[in-house]
PDB file of C-alpha atoms in Angstrom:
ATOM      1  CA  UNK A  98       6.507  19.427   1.345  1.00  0.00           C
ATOM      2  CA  UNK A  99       9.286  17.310   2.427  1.00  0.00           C
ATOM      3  CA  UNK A 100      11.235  15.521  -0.144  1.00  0.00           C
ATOM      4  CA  UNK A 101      10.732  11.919   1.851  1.00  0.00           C
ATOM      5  CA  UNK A 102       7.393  10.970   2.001  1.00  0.00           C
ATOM      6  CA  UNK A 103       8.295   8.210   4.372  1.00  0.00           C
ATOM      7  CA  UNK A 104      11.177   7.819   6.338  1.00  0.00           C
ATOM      8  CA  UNK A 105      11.438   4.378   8.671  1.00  0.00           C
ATOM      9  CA  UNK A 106      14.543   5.150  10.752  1.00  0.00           C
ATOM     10  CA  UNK A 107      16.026   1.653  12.924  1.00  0.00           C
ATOM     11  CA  UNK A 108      12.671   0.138  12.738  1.00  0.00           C
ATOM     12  CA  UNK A 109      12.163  -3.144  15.061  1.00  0.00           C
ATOM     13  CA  UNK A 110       8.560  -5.177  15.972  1.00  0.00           C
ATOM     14  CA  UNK A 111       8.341  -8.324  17.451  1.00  0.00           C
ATOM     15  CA  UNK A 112       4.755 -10.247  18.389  1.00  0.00           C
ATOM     16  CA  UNK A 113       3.705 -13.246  20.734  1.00  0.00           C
ATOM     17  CA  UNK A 114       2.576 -16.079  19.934  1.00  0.00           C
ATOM     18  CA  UNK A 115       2.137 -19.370  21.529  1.00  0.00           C
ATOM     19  CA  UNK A 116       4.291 -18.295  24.947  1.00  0.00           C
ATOM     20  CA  UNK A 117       7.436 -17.037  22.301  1.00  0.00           C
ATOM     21  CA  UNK A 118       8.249 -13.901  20.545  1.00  0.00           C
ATOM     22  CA  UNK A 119       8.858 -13.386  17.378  1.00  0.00           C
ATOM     23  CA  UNK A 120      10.775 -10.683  15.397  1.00  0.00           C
ATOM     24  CA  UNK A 121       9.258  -9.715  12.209  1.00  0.00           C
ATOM     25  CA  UNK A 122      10.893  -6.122  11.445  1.00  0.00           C
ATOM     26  CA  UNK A 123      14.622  -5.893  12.714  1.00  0.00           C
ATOM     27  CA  UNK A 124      16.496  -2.411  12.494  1.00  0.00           C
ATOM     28  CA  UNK A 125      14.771  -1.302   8.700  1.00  0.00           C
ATOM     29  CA  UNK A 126      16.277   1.871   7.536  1.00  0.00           C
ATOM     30  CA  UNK A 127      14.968   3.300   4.547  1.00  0.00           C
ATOM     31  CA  UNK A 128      13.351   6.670   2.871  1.00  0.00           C
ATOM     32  CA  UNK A 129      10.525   6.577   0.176  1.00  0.00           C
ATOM     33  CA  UNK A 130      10.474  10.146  -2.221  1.00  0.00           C
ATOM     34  CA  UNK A 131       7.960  12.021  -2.300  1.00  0.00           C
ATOM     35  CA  UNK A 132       6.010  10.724  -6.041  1.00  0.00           C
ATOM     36  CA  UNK A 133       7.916   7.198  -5.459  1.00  0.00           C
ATOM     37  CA  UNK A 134       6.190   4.017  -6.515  1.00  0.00           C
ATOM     38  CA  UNK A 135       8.000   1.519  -4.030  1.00  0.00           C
ATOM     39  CA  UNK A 136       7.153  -2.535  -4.246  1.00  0.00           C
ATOM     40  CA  UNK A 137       8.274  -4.144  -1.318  1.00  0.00           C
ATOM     41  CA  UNK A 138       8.663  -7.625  -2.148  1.00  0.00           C
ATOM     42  CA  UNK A 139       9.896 -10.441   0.154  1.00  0.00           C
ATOM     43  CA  UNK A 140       8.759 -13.820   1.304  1.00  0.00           C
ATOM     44  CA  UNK A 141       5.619 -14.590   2.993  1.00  0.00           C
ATOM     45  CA  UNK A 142       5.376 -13.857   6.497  1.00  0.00           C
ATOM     46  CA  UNK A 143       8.875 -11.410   6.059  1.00  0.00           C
ATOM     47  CA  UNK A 144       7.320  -8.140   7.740  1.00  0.00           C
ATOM     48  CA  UNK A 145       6.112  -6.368   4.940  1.00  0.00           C
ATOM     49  CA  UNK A 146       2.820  -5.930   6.091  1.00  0.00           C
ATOM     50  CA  UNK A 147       3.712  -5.085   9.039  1.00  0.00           C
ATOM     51  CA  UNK A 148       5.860  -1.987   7.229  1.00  0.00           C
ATOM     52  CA  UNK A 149       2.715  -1.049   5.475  1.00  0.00           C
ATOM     53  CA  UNK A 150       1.023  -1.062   8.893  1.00  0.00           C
ATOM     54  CA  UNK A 151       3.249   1.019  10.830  1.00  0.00           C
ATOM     55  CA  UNK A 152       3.111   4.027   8.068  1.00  0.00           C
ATOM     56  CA  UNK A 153      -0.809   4.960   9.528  1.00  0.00           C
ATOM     57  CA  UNK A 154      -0.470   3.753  13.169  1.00  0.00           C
ATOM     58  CA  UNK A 155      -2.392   0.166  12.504  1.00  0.00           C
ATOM     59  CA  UNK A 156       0.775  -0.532  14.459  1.00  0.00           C
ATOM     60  CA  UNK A 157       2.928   0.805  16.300  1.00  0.00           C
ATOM     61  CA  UNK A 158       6.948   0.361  15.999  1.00  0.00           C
ATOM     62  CA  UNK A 159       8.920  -1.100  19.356  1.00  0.00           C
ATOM     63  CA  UNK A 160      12.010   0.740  18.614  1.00  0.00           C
ATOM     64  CA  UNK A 161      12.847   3.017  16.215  1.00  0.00           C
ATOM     65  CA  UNK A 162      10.845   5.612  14.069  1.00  0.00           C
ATOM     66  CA  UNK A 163       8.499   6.469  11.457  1.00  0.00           C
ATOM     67  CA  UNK A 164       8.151   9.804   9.869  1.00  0.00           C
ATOM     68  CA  UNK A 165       5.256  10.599   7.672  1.00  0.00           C
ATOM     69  CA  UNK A 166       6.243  14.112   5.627  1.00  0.00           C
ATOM     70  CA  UNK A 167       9.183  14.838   7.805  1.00  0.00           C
ATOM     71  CA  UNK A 168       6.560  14.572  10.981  1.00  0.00           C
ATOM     72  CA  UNK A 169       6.948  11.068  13.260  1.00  0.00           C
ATOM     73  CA  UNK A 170       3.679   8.896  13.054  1.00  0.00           C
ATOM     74  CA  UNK A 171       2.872   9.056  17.087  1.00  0.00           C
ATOM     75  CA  UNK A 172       2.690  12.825  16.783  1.00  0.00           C
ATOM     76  CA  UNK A 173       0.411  13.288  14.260  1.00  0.00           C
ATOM     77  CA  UNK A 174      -3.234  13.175  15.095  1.00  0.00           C
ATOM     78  CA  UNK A 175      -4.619  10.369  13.842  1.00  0.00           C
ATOM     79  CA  UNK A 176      -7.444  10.710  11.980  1.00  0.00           C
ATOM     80  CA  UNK A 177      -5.668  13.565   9.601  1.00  0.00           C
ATOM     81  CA  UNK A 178      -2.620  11.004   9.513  1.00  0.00           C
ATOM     82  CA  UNK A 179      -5.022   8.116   8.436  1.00  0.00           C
ATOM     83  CA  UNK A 180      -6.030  10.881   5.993  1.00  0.00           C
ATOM     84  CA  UNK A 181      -2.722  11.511   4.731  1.00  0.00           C
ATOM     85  CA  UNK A 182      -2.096   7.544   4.183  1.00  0.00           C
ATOM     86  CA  UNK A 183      -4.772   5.577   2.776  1.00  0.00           C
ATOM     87  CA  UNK A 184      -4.554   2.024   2.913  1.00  0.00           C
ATOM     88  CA  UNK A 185      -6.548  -0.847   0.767  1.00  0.00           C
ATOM     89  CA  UNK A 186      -6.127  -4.166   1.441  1.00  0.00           C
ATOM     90  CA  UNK A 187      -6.546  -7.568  -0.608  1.00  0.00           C
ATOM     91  CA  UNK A 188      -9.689  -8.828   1.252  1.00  0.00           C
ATOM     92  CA  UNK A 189     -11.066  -5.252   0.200  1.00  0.00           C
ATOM     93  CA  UNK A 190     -13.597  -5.433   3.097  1.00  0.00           C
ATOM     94  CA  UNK A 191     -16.957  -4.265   2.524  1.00  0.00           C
ATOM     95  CA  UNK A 192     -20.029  -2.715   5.098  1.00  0.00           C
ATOM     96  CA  UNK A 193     -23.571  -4.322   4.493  1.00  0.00           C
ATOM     97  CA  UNK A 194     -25.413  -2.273   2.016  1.00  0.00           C
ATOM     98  CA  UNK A 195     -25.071   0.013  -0.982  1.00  0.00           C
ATOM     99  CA  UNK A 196     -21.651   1.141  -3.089  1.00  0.00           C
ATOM    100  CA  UNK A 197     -22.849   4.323  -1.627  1.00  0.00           C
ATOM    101  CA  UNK A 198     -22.991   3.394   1.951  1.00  0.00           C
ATOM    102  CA  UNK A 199     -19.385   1.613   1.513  1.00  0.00           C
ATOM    103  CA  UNK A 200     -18.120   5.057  -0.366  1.00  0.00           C
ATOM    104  CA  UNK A 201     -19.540   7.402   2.231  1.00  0.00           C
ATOM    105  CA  UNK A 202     -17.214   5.873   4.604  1.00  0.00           C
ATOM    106  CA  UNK A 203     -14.602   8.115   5.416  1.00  0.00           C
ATOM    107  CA  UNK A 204     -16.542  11.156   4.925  1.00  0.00           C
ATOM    108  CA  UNK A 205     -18.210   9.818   7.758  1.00  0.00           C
ATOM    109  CA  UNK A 206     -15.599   8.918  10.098  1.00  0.00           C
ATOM    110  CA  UNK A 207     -14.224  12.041   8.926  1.00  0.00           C
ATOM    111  CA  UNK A 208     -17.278  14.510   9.065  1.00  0.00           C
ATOM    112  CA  UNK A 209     -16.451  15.693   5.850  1.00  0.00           C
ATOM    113  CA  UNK A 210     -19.484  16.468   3.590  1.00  0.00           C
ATOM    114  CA  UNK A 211     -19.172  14.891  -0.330  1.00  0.00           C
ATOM    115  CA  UNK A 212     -21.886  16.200  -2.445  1.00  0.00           C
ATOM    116  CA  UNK A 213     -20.654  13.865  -5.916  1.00  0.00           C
ATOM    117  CA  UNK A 214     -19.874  11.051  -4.477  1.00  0.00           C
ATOM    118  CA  UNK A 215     -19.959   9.692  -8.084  1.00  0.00           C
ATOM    119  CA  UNK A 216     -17.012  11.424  -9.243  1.00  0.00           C
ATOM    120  CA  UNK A 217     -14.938   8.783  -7.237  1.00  0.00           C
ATOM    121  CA  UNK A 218     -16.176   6.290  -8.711  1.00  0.00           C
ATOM    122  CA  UNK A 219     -15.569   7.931 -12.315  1.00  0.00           C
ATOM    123  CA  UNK A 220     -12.121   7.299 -10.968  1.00  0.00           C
ATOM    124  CA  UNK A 221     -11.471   3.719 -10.809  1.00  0.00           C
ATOM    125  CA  UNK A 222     -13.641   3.307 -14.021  1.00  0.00           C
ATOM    126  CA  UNK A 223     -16.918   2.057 -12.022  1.00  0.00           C
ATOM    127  CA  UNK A 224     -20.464   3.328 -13.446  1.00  0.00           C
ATOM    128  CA  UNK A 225     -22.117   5.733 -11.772  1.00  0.00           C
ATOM    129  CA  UNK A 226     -25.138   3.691 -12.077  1.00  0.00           C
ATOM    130  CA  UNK A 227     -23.596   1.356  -9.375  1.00  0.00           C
ATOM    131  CA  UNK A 228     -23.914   3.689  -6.618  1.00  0.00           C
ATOM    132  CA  UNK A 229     -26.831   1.826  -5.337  1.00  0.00           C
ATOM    133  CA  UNK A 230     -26.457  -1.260  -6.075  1.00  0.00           C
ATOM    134  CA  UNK A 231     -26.322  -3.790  -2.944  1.00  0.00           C
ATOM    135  CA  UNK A 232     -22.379  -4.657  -2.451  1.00  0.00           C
ATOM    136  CA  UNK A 233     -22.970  -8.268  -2.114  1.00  0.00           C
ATOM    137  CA  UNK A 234     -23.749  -8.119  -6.000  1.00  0.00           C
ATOM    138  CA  UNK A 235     -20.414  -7.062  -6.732  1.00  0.00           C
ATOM    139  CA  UNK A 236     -17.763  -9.596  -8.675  1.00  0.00           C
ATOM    140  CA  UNK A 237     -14.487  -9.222  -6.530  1.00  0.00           C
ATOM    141  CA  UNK A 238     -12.577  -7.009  -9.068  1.00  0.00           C
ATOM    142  CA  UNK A 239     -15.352  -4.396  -8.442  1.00  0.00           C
ATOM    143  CA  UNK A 240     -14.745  -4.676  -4.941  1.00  0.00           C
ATOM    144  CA  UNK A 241     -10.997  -4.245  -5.322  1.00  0.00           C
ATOM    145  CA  UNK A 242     -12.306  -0.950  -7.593  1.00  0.00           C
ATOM    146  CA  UNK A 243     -14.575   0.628  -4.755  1.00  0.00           C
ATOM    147  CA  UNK A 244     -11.706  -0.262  -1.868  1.00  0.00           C
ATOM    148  CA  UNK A 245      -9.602   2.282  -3.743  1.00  0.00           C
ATOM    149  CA  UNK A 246     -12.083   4.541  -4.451  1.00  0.00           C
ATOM    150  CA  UNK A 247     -13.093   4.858  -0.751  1.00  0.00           C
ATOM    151  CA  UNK A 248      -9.509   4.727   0.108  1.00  0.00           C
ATOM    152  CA  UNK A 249      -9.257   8.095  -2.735  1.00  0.00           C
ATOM    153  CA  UNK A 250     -12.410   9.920  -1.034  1.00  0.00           C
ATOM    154  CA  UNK A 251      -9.367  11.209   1.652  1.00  0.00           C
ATOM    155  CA  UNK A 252      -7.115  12.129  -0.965  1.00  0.00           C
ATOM    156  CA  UNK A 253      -4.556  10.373   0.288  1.00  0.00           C
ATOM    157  CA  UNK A 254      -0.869  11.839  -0.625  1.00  0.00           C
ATOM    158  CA  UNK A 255       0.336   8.318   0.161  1.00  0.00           C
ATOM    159  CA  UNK A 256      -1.130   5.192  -0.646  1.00  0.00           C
ATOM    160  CA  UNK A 257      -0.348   1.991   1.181  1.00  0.00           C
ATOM    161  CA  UNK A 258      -1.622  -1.316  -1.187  1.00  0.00           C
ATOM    162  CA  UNK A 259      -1.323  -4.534   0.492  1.00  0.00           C
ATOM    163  CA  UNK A 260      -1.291  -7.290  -2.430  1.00  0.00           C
ATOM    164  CA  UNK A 261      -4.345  -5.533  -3.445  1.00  0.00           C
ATOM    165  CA  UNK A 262      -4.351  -7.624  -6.949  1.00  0.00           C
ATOM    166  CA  UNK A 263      -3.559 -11.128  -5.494  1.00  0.00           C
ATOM    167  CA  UNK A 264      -6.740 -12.786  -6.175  1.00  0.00           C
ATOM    168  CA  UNK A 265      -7.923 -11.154  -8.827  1.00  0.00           C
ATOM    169  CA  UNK A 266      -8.265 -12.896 -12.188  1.00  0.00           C
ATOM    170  CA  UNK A 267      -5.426 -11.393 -15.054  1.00  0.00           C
ATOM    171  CA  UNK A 268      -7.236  -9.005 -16.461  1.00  0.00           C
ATOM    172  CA  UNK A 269      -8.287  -7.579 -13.570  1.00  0.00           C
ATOM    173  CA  UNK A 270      -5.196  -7.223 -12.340  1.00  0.00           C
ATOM    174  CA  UNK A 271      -4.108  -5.047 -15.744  1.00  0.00           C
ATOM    175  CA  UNK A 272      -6.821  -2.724 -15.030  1.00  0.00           C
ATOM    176  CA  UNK A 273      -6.195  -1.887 -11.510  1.00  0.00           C
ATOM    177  CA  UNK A 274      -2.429  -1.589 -11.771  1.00  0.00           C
ATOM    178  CA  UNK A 275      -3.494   0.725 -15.091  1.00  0.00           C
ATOM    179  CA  UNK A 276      -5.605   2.361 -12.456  1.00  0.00           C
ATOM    180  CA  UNK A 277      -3.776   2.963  -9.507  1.00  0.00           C
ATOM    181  CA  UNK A 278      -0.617   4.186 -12.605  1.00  0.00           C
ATOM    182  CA  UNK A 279      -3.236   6.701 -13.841  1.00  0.00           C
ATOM    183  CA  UNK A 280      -3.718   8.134  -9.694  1.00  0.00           C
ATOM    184  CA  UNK A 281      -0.262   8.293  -9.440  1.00  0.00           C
ATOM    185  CA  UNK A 282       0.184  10.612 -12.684  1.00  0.00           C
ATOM    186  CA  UNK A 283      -2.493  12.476 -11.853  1.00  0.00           C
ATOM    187  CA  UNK A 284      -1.987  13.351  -8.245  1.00  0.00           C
ATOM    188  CA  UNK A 285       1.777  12.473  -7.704  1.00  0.00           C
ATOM    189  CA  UNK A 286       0.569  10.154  -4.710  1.00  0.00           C
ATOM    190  CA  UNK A 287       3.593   8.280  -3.060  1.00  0.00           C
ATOM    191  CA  UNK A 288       2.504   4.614  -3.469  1.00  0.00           C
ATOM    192  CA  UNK A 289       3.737   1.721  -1.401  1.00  0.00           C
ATOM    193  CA  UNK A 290       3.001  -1.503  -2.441  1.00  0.00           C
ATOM    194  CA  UNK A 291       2.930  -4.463  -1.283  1.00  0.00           C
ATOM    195  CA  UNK A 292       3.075  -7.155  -3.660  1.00  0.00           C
ATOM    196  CA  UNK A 293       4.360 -10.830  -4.495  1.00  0.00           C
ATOM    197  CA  UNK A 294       4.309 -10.677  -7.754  1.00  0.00           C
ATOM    198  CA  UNK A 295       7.485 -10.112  -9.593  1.00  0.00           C
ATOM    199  CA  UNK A 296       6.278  -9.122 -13.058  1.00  0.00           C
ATOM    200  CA  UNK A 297       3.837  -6.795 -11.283  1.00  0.00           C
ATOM    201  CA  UNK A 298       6.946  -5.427  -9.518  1.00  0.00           C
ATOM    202  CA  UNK A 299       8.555  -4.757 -13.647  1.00  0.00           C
ATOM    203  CA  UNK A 300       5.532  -2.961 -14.535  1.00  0.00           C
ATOM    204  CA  UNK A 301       4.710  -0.586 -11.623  1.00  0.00           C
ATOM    205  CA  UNK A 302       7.276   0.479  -9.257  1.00  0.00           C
ATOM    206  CA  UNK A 303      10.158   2.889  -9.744  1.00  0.00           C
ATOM    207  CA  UNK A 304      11.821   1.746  -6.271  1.00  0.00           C
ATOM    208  CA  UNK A 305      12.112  -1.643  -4.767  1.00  0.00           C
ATOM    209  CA  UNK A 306      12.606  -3.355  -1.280  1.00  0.00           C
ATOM    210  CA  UNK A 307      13.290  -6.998  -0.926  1.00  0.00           C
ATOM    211  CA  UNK A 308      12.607  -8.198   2.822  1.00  0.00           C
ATOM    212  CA  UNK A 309      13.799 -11.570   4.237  1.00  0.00           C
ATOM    213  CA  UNK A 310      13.359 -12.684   7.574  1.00  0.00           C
ATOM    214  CA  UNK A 311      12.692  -9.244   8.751  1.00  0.00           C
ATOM    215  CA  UNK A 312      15.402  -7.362   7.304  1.00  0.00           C
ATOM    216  CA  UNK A 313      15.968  -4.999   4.695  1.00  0.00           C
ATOM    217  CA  UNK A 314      18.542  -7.183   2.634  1.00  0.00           C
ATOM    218  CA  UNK A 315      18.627  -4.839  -0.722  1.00  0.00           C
ATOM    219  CA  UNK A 316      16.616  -1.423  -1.684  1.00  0.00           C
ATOM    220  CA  UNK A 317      17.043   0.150  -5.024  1.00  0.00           C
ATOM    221  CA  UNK A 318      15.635   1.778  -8.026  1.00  0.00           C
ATOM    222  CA  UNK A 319      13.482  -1.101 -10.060  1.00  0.00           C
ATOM    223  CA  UNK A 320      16.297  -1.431 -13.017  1.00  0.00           C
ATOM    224  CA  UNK A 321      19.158  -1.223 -10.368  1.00  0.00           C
ATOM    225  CA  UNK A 322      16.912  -4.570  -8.049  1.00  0.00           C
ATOM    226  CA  UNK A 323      16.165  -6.636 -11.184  1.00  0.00           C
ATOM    227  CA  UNK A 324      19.342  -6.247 -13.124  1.00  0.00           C
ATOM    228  CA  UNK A 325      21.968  -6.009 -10.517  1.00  0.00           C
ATOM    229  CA  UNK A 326      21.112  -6.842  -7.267  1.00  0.00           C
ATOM    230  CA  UNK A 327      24.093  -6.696  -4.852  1.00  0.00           C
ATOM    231  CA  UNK A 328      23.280  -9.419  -2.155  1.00  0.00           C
ATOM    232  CA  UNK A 329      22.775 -12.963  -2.555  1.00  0.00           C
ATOM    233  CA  UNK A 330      19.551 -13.875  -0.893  1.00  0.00           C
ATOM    234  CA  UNK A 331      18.234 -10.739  -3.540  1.00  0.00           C
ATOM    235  CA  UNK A 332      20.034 -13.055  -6.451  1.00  0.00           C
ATOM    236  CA  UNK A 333      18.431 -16.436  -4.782  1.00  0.00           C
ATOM    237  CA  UNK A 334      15.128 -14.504  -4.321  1.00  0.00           C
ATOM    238  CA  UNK A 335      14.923 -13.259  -7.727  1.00  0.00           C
ATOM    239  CA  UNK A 336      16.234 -16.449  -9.336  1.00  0.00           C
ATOM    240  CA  UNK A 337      13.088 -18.803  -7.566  1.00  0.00           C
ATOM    241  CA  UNK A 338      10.667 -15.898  -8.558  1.00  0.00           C
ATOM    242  CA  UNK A 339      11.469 -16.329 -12.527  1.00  0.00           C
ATOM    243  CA  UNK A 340      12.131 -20.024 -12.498  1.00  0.00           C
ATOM    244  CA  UNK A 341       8.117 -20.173 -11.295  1.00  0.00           C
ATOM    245  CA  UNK A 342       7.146 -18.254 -14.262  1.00  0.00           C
ATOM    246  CA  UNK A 343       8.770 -20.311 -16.819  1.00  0.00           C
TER     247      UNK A 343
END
């Protein structure tokens, strides 16, 4: 396996909106190891989604490239790249009906047969007893719990988490960063993730990428970001982050 998971190589997007067009990714260069734990972290509405997007062909880049295990994203095929790269989101969007039905998923899209579904949720700590229980029932850290265990029913080798914890209540959050850490050790899945949360970054990642205004302003292993960022909006950034948790 290549050593880069993820390789984003002069990476532009722009969308329209009202009659103008707007840049949200401009010229990103970077490489994620394979195994990595990468936060990108960055102002709202900086293009960090839009990274996360790009990495399973949600979206497509207008320039540049993406390579997904040394291959570029518009070559693969998409349902093994989607496959490959899992991605669970912070709505964690659910079908009408059971855990089971919402689990079963993939395999169906897929046409793959799972015959114990219940293992996955033994995963993310859910009891199998919940299998068919009606989704609506579910509190919205269970959800967040099922989201990634549908996501895991792939076996993703990278894992795309967009602010998956943001409205969950603090404990919850503990559990599913615990969670997604005990994934990681277990199956050496690259992780990219998406998050707002500075103290979340301090616990979880290895790497980090801070995005302003579409640009990749500083990238770094997480000691290297937190204690000695080289540019200033990094130093700005990081400075209003901890002055809004004291």
């Amino acid at each position: 396996m290549e050593s880069n998971a993820v390789e984003l190589r002069r990476i532009s997007k722009s969308f329209s909106a009202n009659g103008k067009v707007e840049k949200v990714l401009n010229q990103i260069n970077g490489t994620v190891q394979t195994g990595a734990i990468l936060n990108i972290l960055g102002p709202s509405g900086s293009g960090k989604s839009t990274i996360l997007s790009m990495c399973n062909l949600l979206l497509a880049p207008d320039e540049g490239e993406v390579y997904i295990h040394g291959k570029e994203v518009r070559k693969w095929n998409i349902p093994e790249l989607r496959q490959k790269v899992g991605i669970a989101f912070q709505s964690a969007p659910m079908i009408p009906g059971t855990v089971l039905d919402n689990l079963m998923l993939p395999a169906n899209i897929h046409q793959m047969t799972i015959h114990h579904p219940e293992q996955y949720l033994n995963k993310v700590g859910l009891p199998t007893s919940m299998l068919q229980k009606n989704v609506q029932d579910l509190s919205g850290g269970q959800k967040q719990r099922l989201a990634l265990a549908r996501t895991l029913v792939n076996r993703p080798s990278i894992l795309l988490l967009d602010e998956i914890t943001s409205a969950l209540d603090p404990s919850s959050v503990r559990e599913i960063e615990e969670l997604i850490l005990s994934i990681h050790k277990a199956e050496n899945t690259t992780i990219l993730w998406v998050t707002h949360d500075l103290e979340q970054a301090r616990r979880v990642g290895t790497e980090c990428w801070l995005i302003v205004n579409g640009e990749l302003v500083e990238q770094g292993t997480k000691d290297e970001f937190f204690s000695s960022p080289k540019d200033d909006r990094t130093k700005q950034f990081l400075a209003k982050g901890m002055k809004a948790l004291t």
